[in-house]
Amino acid sequence: MLRSVSSSLRRVAASQAPAKMAVRSFSSSMAHKNVAFGLNEDQSAIQELARKFTEEVIIPAAPHHDRTGEYPVEIIQKAWDVGLVNTHIPQKYGGLGLGVLDGSLVSEELAYGCTGIQTAIEANGLAEAPLMVAASDEQKKKYLGRMTEEPLMAAYCVTEPGAGSDVAGLSTKAVKKGDKWVINGEKMWITNGGKANWYFVLAKTDATAKAGAAFTGFIVDADTPGITVGPKELNMGQRASDTRGISFVDVEVPHENVLAAPGQGFKIAMGAFDITRPLVAAGAVGLARRAMVEATKYSLDRKTMGKHIIEHQAVMFMIADMAIGIEAARNMVWKAGWLKDNGHRNTWEASIAKALASDVAVKSACDAVQVFGGAGFNTAFPVEKLYRDSKIFQIYEGTSQVQRLIIGKGVVDRFGGK
C-alpha cells in the first residue's frame, strides 16, 4: 500500500514542468477567491500515504524510541524511501515541490504516531527553509539536491544557551578573513544536531548594526574542522528527537556559503518561520487528535457508576473541547499554509496557528490523562507520553508568548488606526 501510493504521488509530481515547480504546490487547485475546505486528489493521496505510514511503521515503534531515546534511523530511511521527507524541495533539485499546506497534511499524520519521530523528520524542513527563502541556485543544487539523493539530515543552528526567543541577543560571531568567514560560538537545543550533514547557522557579523542588519546566515558542512557536537540531551518528551549543543571554534566557511548577502541573516531566519511554523502547528494538531482518539476509545470502554464514563457529562465535555480545539487549530494551519503557497504574507496567521495549536495540544493531552485517571499516569498507556511530548510545542519554534507578541502587534497594525 505505501509503495503504491508513493509511486502515484511521484508520478503526479513528475508530470509537472520544472519551470512551474518554483511556484506550484499541490494545493494550487485551492488558489481561487472562494473559500474551500476540501482536499484535492493529490493532497488526499499524500495524506493517505502519511496516515498509512504512521499506522504501519511509526505507531508500533514509538514506545521503544520513547523508552530508549534511540534515534529512528530506520524509520527515517523508510519515510525517505516513500517520499515523506524533504517534501517541499522543488523538482528542479530532485524533490516533490509540495506546498506548506500539503506539508501540513504530512506533519499532522506523522505527529499522530509520534511527535518525537515527526520532529526528527520535520527538522530537515526547518534547516532547509532558509535556503528555500534565500539560497542561490548553486547553493540549492549542492545542499538541497543532496537531500534528495540519500536520506541525509540537516539542522537549524540559531538558539544559544543565553538566547532563545531573543534572537537579536545571539552572541555567535563570524569574522571575514580573506575569502572565508571564521565562526566562533555556542549553539544549544539543536534538533538533529548530532545527525546533520550540514547546518544553517546564524551568526553576528556586525556588532554595531541593529538586529535586522547585524546577522548573516551561513550553510556549514557538519564535518568542518572546529565543530564539536555535544551529548544528546535527555528531554522530558519527544525523546526520539536528537537534541544537542553545537560548538564552533575557529570554524572556516567559504564566502560562497553565505546566504543572500552579509547582514541578511536575521531577515532570512524570520522569513523561514512563515514556512515552518504552520508545519509545527500541524504536528501539534496531530498530537491533540491522538489524545482525543485515545481518550474517546478509553471512555467508551471504561465504566464507573454503572455506565461508560463517556456518558458522564464531565468526561464528554472534555472530549468535546478537544474536538473544538483540534478543528479550529487545523483550519488556522491550513489558512496559514494556503496564504504562503499562494504568494501572500502569512506571518500573523502562522503565529496564530502556532500559538493556538500548541495550547490545544497541551490541553488535549492533559485532559486525556484526566480521562484515563490513574491509568493515564502510567507508562502502560499512551497518554502520559502525549502529555510529556506536548509541552515543547509551547516552547520551540518561538514560544507561545512570542507568538502572542507577534499577534498583538499585528492586531494594532491592522485595526489600531481604524
C-alpha positions as a printed NumPy array, in Angstrom:
array([[  0.   ,   0.   ,   0.   ],
       [  2.7  ,   2.504,   0.972],
       [  4.724,   1.784,  -2.15 ],
       [  1.722,   2.142,  -4.495],
       [  0.547,   5.457,  -3.013],
       [  4.115,   6.804,  -3.012],
       [  4.641,   5.797,  -6.638],
       [  1.404,   7.5  ,  -7.614],
       [  2.45 ,  10.672,  -5.827],
       [  5.83 ,  10.727,  -7.549],
       [  4.181,  10.233, -10.94 ],
       [  1.96 ,  13.23 , -10.29 ],
       [  4.99 ,  15.345,  -9.338],
       [  6.962,  14.1  , -12.348],
       [  4.219,  15.197, -14.71 ],
       [  4.729,  18.843, -13.809],
       [  7.024,  21.031, -15.907],
       [ 10.143,  22.015, -13.918],
       [  9.627,  25.67 , -14.813],
       [  6.372,  25.663, -12.879],
       [  7.683,  23.973,  -9.755],
       [  9.088,  27.137,  -8.188],
       [  5.546,  28.395,  -7.572],
       [  3.426,  25.286,  -7.871],
       [  2.118,  23.375,  -4.889],
       [ -0.308,  20.516,  -4.657],
       [ -2.745,  22.983,  -3.1  ],
       [ -2.851,  25.028,  -6.304],
       [ -6.418,  23.942,  -7.069],
       [ -7.489,  25.868,  -3.973],
       [ -5.952,  29.098,  -5.275],
       [ -9.183,  30.922,  -6.013],
       [-11.242,  33.63 ,  -4.387],
       [-13.873,  31.322,  -2.939],
       [-13.428,  29.614,   0.406],
       [-12.745,  25.88 ,   0.05 ],
       [-12.035,  23.307,   2.741],
       [-11.784,  20.129,   0.688],
       [ -8.568,  18.406,  -0.359],
       [ -7.829,  17.723,  -3.975],
       [ -6.862,  14.281,  -5.285],
       [ -3.129,  14.861,  -4.881],
       [ -3.49 ,  16.117,  -1.327],
       [ -5.72 ,  13.19 ,  -0.394],
       [ -3.079,  10.832,  -1.798],
       [ -0.233,  12.243,   0.278],
       [ -2.43 ,  12.402,   3.379],
       [ -3.328,   8.744,   2.917],
       [  0.324,   7.835,   2.364],
       [  1.366,   9.572,   5.599],
       [ -1.537,   8.058,   7.523],
       [ -0.721,   4.526,   6.38 ],
       [  2.97 ,   5.038,   7.103],
       [  2.14 ,   6.217,  10.61 ],
       [ -0.163,   3.283,  11.243],
       [  2.2  ,   0.63 ,   9.897],
       [  5.634,   1.995,  10.799],
       [  5.606,   4.757,  13.419],
       [  2.97 ,   3.73 ,  15.976],
       [  4.355,   0.217,  16.561],
       [  7.899,   1.574,  17.077],
       [  7.13 ,   4.752,  19.032],
       [  7.151,   3.254,  22.57 ],
       [ 10.618,   1.788,  22.002],
       [ 12.089,   5.077,  20.836],
       [ 10.442,   6.964,  23.684],
       [ 11.758,   4.495,  26.23 ],
       [ 15.31 ,   4.296,  24.88 ],
       [ 15.764,   7.68 ,  23.219],
       [ 17.176,   5.845,  20.209],
       [ 17.236,   7.936,  17.039],
       [ 14.764,   6.458,  14.49 ],
       [ 17.234,   5.884,  11.661],
       [ 15.345,   3.02 ,  10.04 ],
       [ 12.021,   4.857,  10.22 ],
       [ 13.501,   7.966,   8.628],
       [ 15.034,   5.79 ,   5.902],
       [ 11.621,   4.267,   5.177],
       [  9.943,   7.678,   5.229],
       [ 12.546,   8.986,   2.787],
       [ 12.042,   5.951,   0.547],
       [  8.302,   6.626,   0.172],
       [  8.669,  10.398,  -0.251],
       [  7.695,  11.745,   3.175],
       [ 10.955,  13.587,   3.881],
       [ 12.024,  16.912,   2.303],
       [  8.67 ,  17.117,   0.545],
       [  8.922,  20.834,  -0.224],
       [ 12.227,  20.733,  -2.159],
       [ 11.441,  21.804,  -5.746],
       [ 11.535,  19.263,  -8.546],
       [ 14.412,  21.182, -10.071],
       [ 16.574,  19.903,  -7.208],
       [ 15.099,  16.406,  -7.079],
       [ 12.172,  16.94 ,  -4.707],
       [  8.391,  16.794,  -4.982],
       [  7.826,  20.537,  -4.664],
       [  4.919,  20.294,  -2.227],
       [  3.485,  23.432,  -0.655],
       [  3.139,  24.39 ,   3.004],
       [ -0.478,  23.235,   3.131],
       [  0.496,  19.899,   1.613],
       [  3.338,  19.572,   4.102],
       [  0.95 ,  20.248,   6.972],
       [ -1.067,  17.187,   5.964],
       [  2.064,  15.053,   6.292],
       [  3.128,  16.65 ,   9.577],
       [ -0.245,  16.092,  11.236],
       [ -0.346,  12.431,  10.28 ],
       [  3.242,  11.662,  11.338],
       [  2.762,  13.512,  14.631],
       [ -0.336,  11.44 ,  15.338],
       [  2.036,   8.49 ,  15.623],
       [  4.923,  10.144,  17.495],
       [  5.905,  13.797,  17.623],
       [  9.481,  12.874,  18.527],
       [  9.876,  10.97 ,  15.261],
       [  7.918,  13.637,  13.373],
       [ 10.164,  16.364,  14.788],
       [ 13.288,  14.497,  13.675],
       [ 11.855,  14.398,  10.15 ],
       [ 10.448,  17.931,  10.243],
       [ 13.739,  19.438,  11.451],
       [ 15.074,  18.909,   7.933],
       [ 12.414,  21.295,   6.693],
       [ 13.401,  23.902,   9.268],
       [ 17.057,  23.774,   8.201],
       [ 16.125,  23.84 ,   4.528],
       [ 13.638,  26.714,   4.824],
       [ 16.287,  29.485,   4.87 ],
       [ 17.716,  28.018,   1.667],
       [ 14.262,  27.959,   0.112],
       [ 13.927,  31.627,   1.042],
       [ 17.321,  32.992,   0.039],
       [ 19.831,  30.488,  -1.383],
       [ 21.35 ,  30.853,  -4.823],
       [ 20.698,  28.264,  -7.492],
       [ 24.146,  26.767,  -6.927],
       [ 23.592,  26.538,  -3.164],
       [ 20.245,  24.852,  -3.674],
       [ 21.7  ,  22.364,  -6.133],
       [ 24.503,  21.497,  -3.736],
       [ 22.658,  21.326,  -0.42 ],
       [ 19.001,  20.705,  -1.239],
       [ 19.95 ,  18.392,  -4.096],
       [ 21.962,  16.081,  -1.867],
       [ 18.969,  15.703,   0.491],
       [ 17.015,  14.063,  -2.319],
       [ 19.832,  11.708,  -3.296],
       [ 20.115,   9.916,   0.034],
       [ 18.415,  10.119,   3.457],
       [ 20.572,  12.838,   4.991],
       [ 19.609,  15.1  ,   7.876],
       [ 20.189,  18.824,   8.389],
       [ 19.862,  21.161,  11.369],
       [ 18.884,  24.774,  12.09 ],
       [ 21.538,  26.292,  14.372],
       [ 20.157,  29.514,  15.826],
       [ 19.273,  29.049,  19.522],
       [ 22.071,  29.581,  22.07 ],
       [ 22.427,  28.882,  25.804],
       [ 21.728,  32.545,  26.549],
       [ 19.406,  33.437,  23.677],
       [ 16.301,  31.564,  22.626],
       [ 13.31 ,  33.779,  21.927],
       [ 15.651,  36.791,  21.937],
       [ 17.23 ,  36.06 ,  18.561],
       [ 18.703,  39.573,  18.487],
       [ 20.742,  38.626,  21.563],
       [ 22.733,  35.87 ,  19.834],
       [ 26.451,  36.014,  20.59 ],
       [ 27.913,  33.611,  17.993],
       [ 30.164,  35.69 ,  15.751],
       [ 31.579,  35.377,  12.246],
       [ 34.553,  37.425,  11.047],
       [ 35.58 ,  37.787,   7.406],
       [ 39.176,  36.724,   6.706],
       [ 40.103,  36.779,   3.039],
       [ 37.601,  34.705,   1.079],
       [ 36.424,  32.863,   4.195],
       [ 34.41 ,  33.552,   7.321],
       [ 35.542,  32.296,  10.742],
       [ 32.72 ,  31.346,  13.128],
       [ 33.022,  31.143,  16.921],
       [ 30.206,  30.468,  19.346],
       [ 27.898,  28.019,  21.088],
       [ 24.507,  26.826,  19.89 ],
       [ 22.07 ,  24.895,  22.082],
       [ 18.914,  22.741,  21.781],
       [ 19.722,  21.95 ,  18.154],
       [ 17.357,  19.333,  16.741],
       [ 19.232,  16.753,  14.615],
       [ 22.426,  18.364,  15.923],
       [ 24.306,  15.083,  16.121],
       [ 22.889,  13.639,  12.898],
       [ 23.111,  16.563,  10.496],
       [ 25.089,  16.568,   7.262],
       [ 25.046,  20.382,   7.277],
       [ 23.791,  23.253,   9.405],
       [ 22.117,  26.575,   8.793],
       [ 23.993,  28.865,  11.2  ],
       [ 23.034,  32.402,  12.199],
       [ 25.989,  34.466,  13.393],
       [ 26.602,  38.129,  14.186],
       [ 28.794,  39.809,  11.583],
       [ 28.297,  43.489,  12.502],
       [ 28.341,  44.301,  16.218],
       [ 27.382,  47.939,  15.604],
       [ 24.303,  47.342,  13.434],
       [ 20.72 ,  46.862,  14.539],
       [ 19.408,  43.285,  14.609],
       [ 17.951,  43.497,  11.117],
       [ 21.406,  44.036,   9.612],
       [ 23.72 ,  42.543,  12.249],
       [ 23.472,  38.861,  11.368],
       [ 24.452,  36.652,   8.458],
       [ 23.178,  33.206,   7.548],
       [ 25.705,  30.504,   6.651],
       [ 25.497,  26.964,   5.311],
       [ 28.091,  24.976,   7.256],
       [ 29.086,  21.399,   6.457],
       [ 28.908,  19.328,   9.647],
       [ 32.352,  17.788,   9.096],
       [ 34.105,  21.173,   9.032],
       [ 37.082,  21.281,  11.445],
       [ 36.336,  23.142,  14.67 ],
       [ 32.802,  21.851,  15.135],
       [ 32.153,  19.875,  18.32 ],
       [ 28.871,  18.078,  18.866],
       [ 27.716,  17.808,  22.476],
       [ 25.999,  14.836,  24.106],
       [ 22.361,  14.042,  23.372],
       [ 20.102,  15.917,  25.782],
       [ 17.725,  13.813,  27.89 ],
       [ 14.476,  15.681,  27.444],
       [ 11.089,  15.456,  29.113],
       [  9.411,  14.376,  25.896],
       [  9.956,  13.818,  22.173],
       [ 12.854,  11.587,  23.149],
       [ 13.325,  10.088,  19.687],
       [ 14.477,  13.506,  18.518],
       [ 18.216,  14.205,  18.656],
       [ 18.81 ,  17.456,  20.594],
       [ 22.355,  18.681,  21.274],
       [ 24.646,  21.623,  21.825],
       [ 26.998,  22.519,  18.961],
       [ 30.28 ,  24.383,  19.48 ],
       [ 32.039,  26.375,  16.768],
       [ 35.706,  27.16 ,  17.376],
       [ 37.511,  28.937,  14.528],
       [ 35.257,  27.207,  12.003],
       [ 36.148,  28.367,   8.493],
       [ 33.323,  28.721,   5.997],
       [ 33.844,  29.806,   2.368],
       [ 32.165,  33.053,   1.35 ],
       [ 30.181,  31.104,  -1.242],
       [ 28.236,  29.565,   1.658],
       [ 26.791,  32.902,   2.758],
       [ 23.034,  33.042,   2.187],
       [ 21.975,  36.051,   0.09 ],
       [ 24.455,  38.618,   1.464],
       [ 26.123,  39.6  ,   4.738],
       [ 23.644,  41.295,   7.067],
       [ 20.605,  39.483,   5.653],
       [ 20.603,  36.577,   8.121],
       [ 18.02 ,  37.861,  10.598],
       [ 15.522,  38.585,   7.841],
       [ 16.121,  35.161,   6.296],
       [ 15.738,  33.336,   9.616],
       [ 12.486,  35.129,  10.394],
       [ 11.173,  34.548,   6.881],
       [ 11.773,  30.821,   7.261],
       [  9.313,  30.754,  10.163],
       [  6.49 ,  31.642,   7.778],
       [  7.1  ,  28.232,   6.215],
       [  7.881,  26.194,   9.306],
       [  5.5  ,  27.498,  11.984],
       [  2.388,  26.181,  10.223],
       [  4.098,  22.784,   9.945],
       [  4.998,  22.706,  13.632],
       [  1.417,  23.729,  14.398],
       [  0.202,  20.842,  12.242],
       [  2.282,  18.498,  14.386],
       [  0.561,  19.864,  17.482],
       [ -2.809,  19.197,  15.856],
       [ -1.742,  15.614,  15.18 ],
       [ -0.798,  15.071,  18.809],
       [ -4.065,  16.625,  20.009],
       [ -6.035,  14.393,  17.66 ],
       [ -4.27 ,  11.308,  19.002],
       [ -5.088,  12.409,  22.566],
       [ -8.75 ,  12.807,  21.646],
       [ -8.918,   9.415,  19.932],
       [ -7.233,   7.618,  22.826],
       [ -9.466,   9.357,  25.396],
       [-12.588,   8.546,  23.39 ],
       [-11.721,   4.877,  22.996],
       [-10.913,   4.529,  26.685],
       [-14.083,   6.338,  27.774],
       [-16.188,   4.012,  25.633],
       [-14.612,   1.009,  27.345],
       [-14.19 ,   2.127,  30.965],
       [-17.243,   2.007,  33.238],
       [-17.948,   3.757,  36.527],
       [-21.19 ,   4.008,  38.463],
       [-22.802,   1.533,  36.13 ],
       [-22.148,   3.268,  32.806],
       [-19.396,   4.091,  30.36 ],
       [-17.507,   7.142,  31.545],
       [-18.186,   8.992,  28.289],
       [-21.812,   9.108,  29.418],
       [-20.734,  11.31 ,  32.317],
       [-21.094,  14.904,  31.196],
       [-17.794,  15.907,  32.82 ],
       [-15.904,  13.47 ,  30.579],
       [-17.978,  14.185,  27.485],
       [-17.275,  17.916,  27.806],
       [-13.508,  17.356,  27.987],
       [-13.607,  15.337,  24.784],
       [-15.869,  17.901,  23.125],
       [-13.387,  20.647,  23.991],
       [-10.624,  18.602,  22.378],
       [-12.637,  18.375,  19.153],
       [-13.384,  22.114,  19.175],
       [ -9.718,  22.979,  19.594],
       [ -8.469,  20.488,  17.017],
       [-10.863,  21.604,  14.284],
       [-10.201,  25.297,  14.918],
       [ -6.412,  24.834,  15.037],
       [ -6.336,  22.723,  11.878],
       [ -8.311,  25.329,   9.965],
       [ -5.845,  28.003,  11.087],
       [ -2.925,  25.809,   9.99 ],
       [ -4.495,  25.327,   6.582],
       [ -5.163,  29.048,   6.184],
       [ -1.565,  29.941,   7.066],
       [ -0.297,  27.334,   4.605],
       [ -2.685,  28.4  ,   1.854],
       [ -1.626,  32.024,   2.183],
       [  2.065,  31.164,   1.872],
       [  1.503,  28.806,  -1.038],
       [ -0.392,  31.497,  -2.928],
       [  2.166,  34.236,  -2.513],
       [  0.63 ,  36.129,   0.396],
       [  2.388,  37.116,   3.595],
       [  1.293,  34.783,   6.393],
       [  3.433,  35.803,   9.378],
       [  0.446,  36.807,  11.524],
       [ -1.62 ,  33.747,  10.616],
       [  1.376,  31.436,  11.135],
       [  1.798,  32.777,  14.664],
       [ -1.912,  32.353,  15.404],
       [ -1.757,  28.765,  14.133],
       [  1.353,  28.013,  16.187],
       [  0.008,  29.552,  19.415],
       [ -3.454,  28.041,  19.111],
       [ -2.361,  24.541,  18.093],
       [  0.31 ,  24.407,  20.804],
       [ -2.178,  25.283,  23.532],
       [ -4.72 ,  22.818,  22.124],
       [ -2.12 ,  20.046,  22.133],
       [ -1.118,  20.63 ,  25.751],
       [ -4.72 ,  20.914,  26.99 ],
       [ -5.899,  17.903,  24.99 ],
       [ -3.05 ,  15.731,  26.281],
       [ -3.632,  16.92 ,  29.843],
       [ -7.354,  16.205,  29.633],
       [ -6.676,  12.805,  28.067],
       [ -4.611,  11.885,  31.126],
       [ -7.527,  13.06 ,  33.281],
       [ -9.985,  10.901,  31.35 ],
       [ -7.735,   7.879,  31.899],
       [ -7.453,   8.689,  35.605],
       [ -4.751,   6.714,  37.394],
       [ -4.098,   4.691,  34.256],
       [ -3.209,   7.894,  32.436],
       [ -0.31 ,   8.454,  34.824],
       [  1.149,   5.066,  33.945],
       [  3.567,   4.277,  31.111],
       [  1.486,   1.255,  30.103],
       [ -0.945,   3.664,  28.441],
       [ -0.108,   6.091,  25.614],
       [ -1.466,   9.348,  27.014],
       [  1.313,  10.047,  29.512],
       [  3.75 ,  10.14 ,  26.578],
       [  1.454,  12.513,  24.735],
       [  1.404,  14.806,  27.763],
       [  5.21 ,  14.851,  28.006],
       [  5.593,  15.32 ,  24.261],
       [  3.073,  18.153,  24.064],
       [  4.788,  20.762,  26.233],
       [  7.606,  21.54 ,  23.826],
       [  5.114,  22.874,  21.273],
       [  4.637,  25.914,  23.513],
       [  8.415,  26.455,  23.571],
       [ 10.22 ,  25.612,  20.326],
       [  9.867,  27.442,  17.017],
       [  9.061,  30.572,  19.022],
       [  7.388,  30.375,  22.426],
       [  3.657,  30.915,  22.81 ],
       [  4.465,  34.258,  24.426],
       [  6.499,  35.363,  21.399],
       [  3.635,  34.313,  19.123],
       [  1.271,  36.472,  21.153],
       [  3.6  ,  39.44 ,  20.805],
       [  3.525,  38.997,  17.033],
       [ -0.245,  38.524,  17.048],
       [ -0.829,  41.539,  19.284],
       [  1.348,  43.799,  17.129],
       [ -0.498,  42.519,  14.101],
       [ -3.829,  43.486,  15.643],
       [ -2.527,  47.007,  16.279],
       [ -1.18 ,  47.283,  12.733],
       [ -4.466,  46.102,  11.231],
       [ -7.011,  47.769,  13.435],
       [ -5.278,  50.289,  15.66 ],
       [ -5.744,  53.209,  13.295],
       [ -9.354,  52.471,  12.427]])
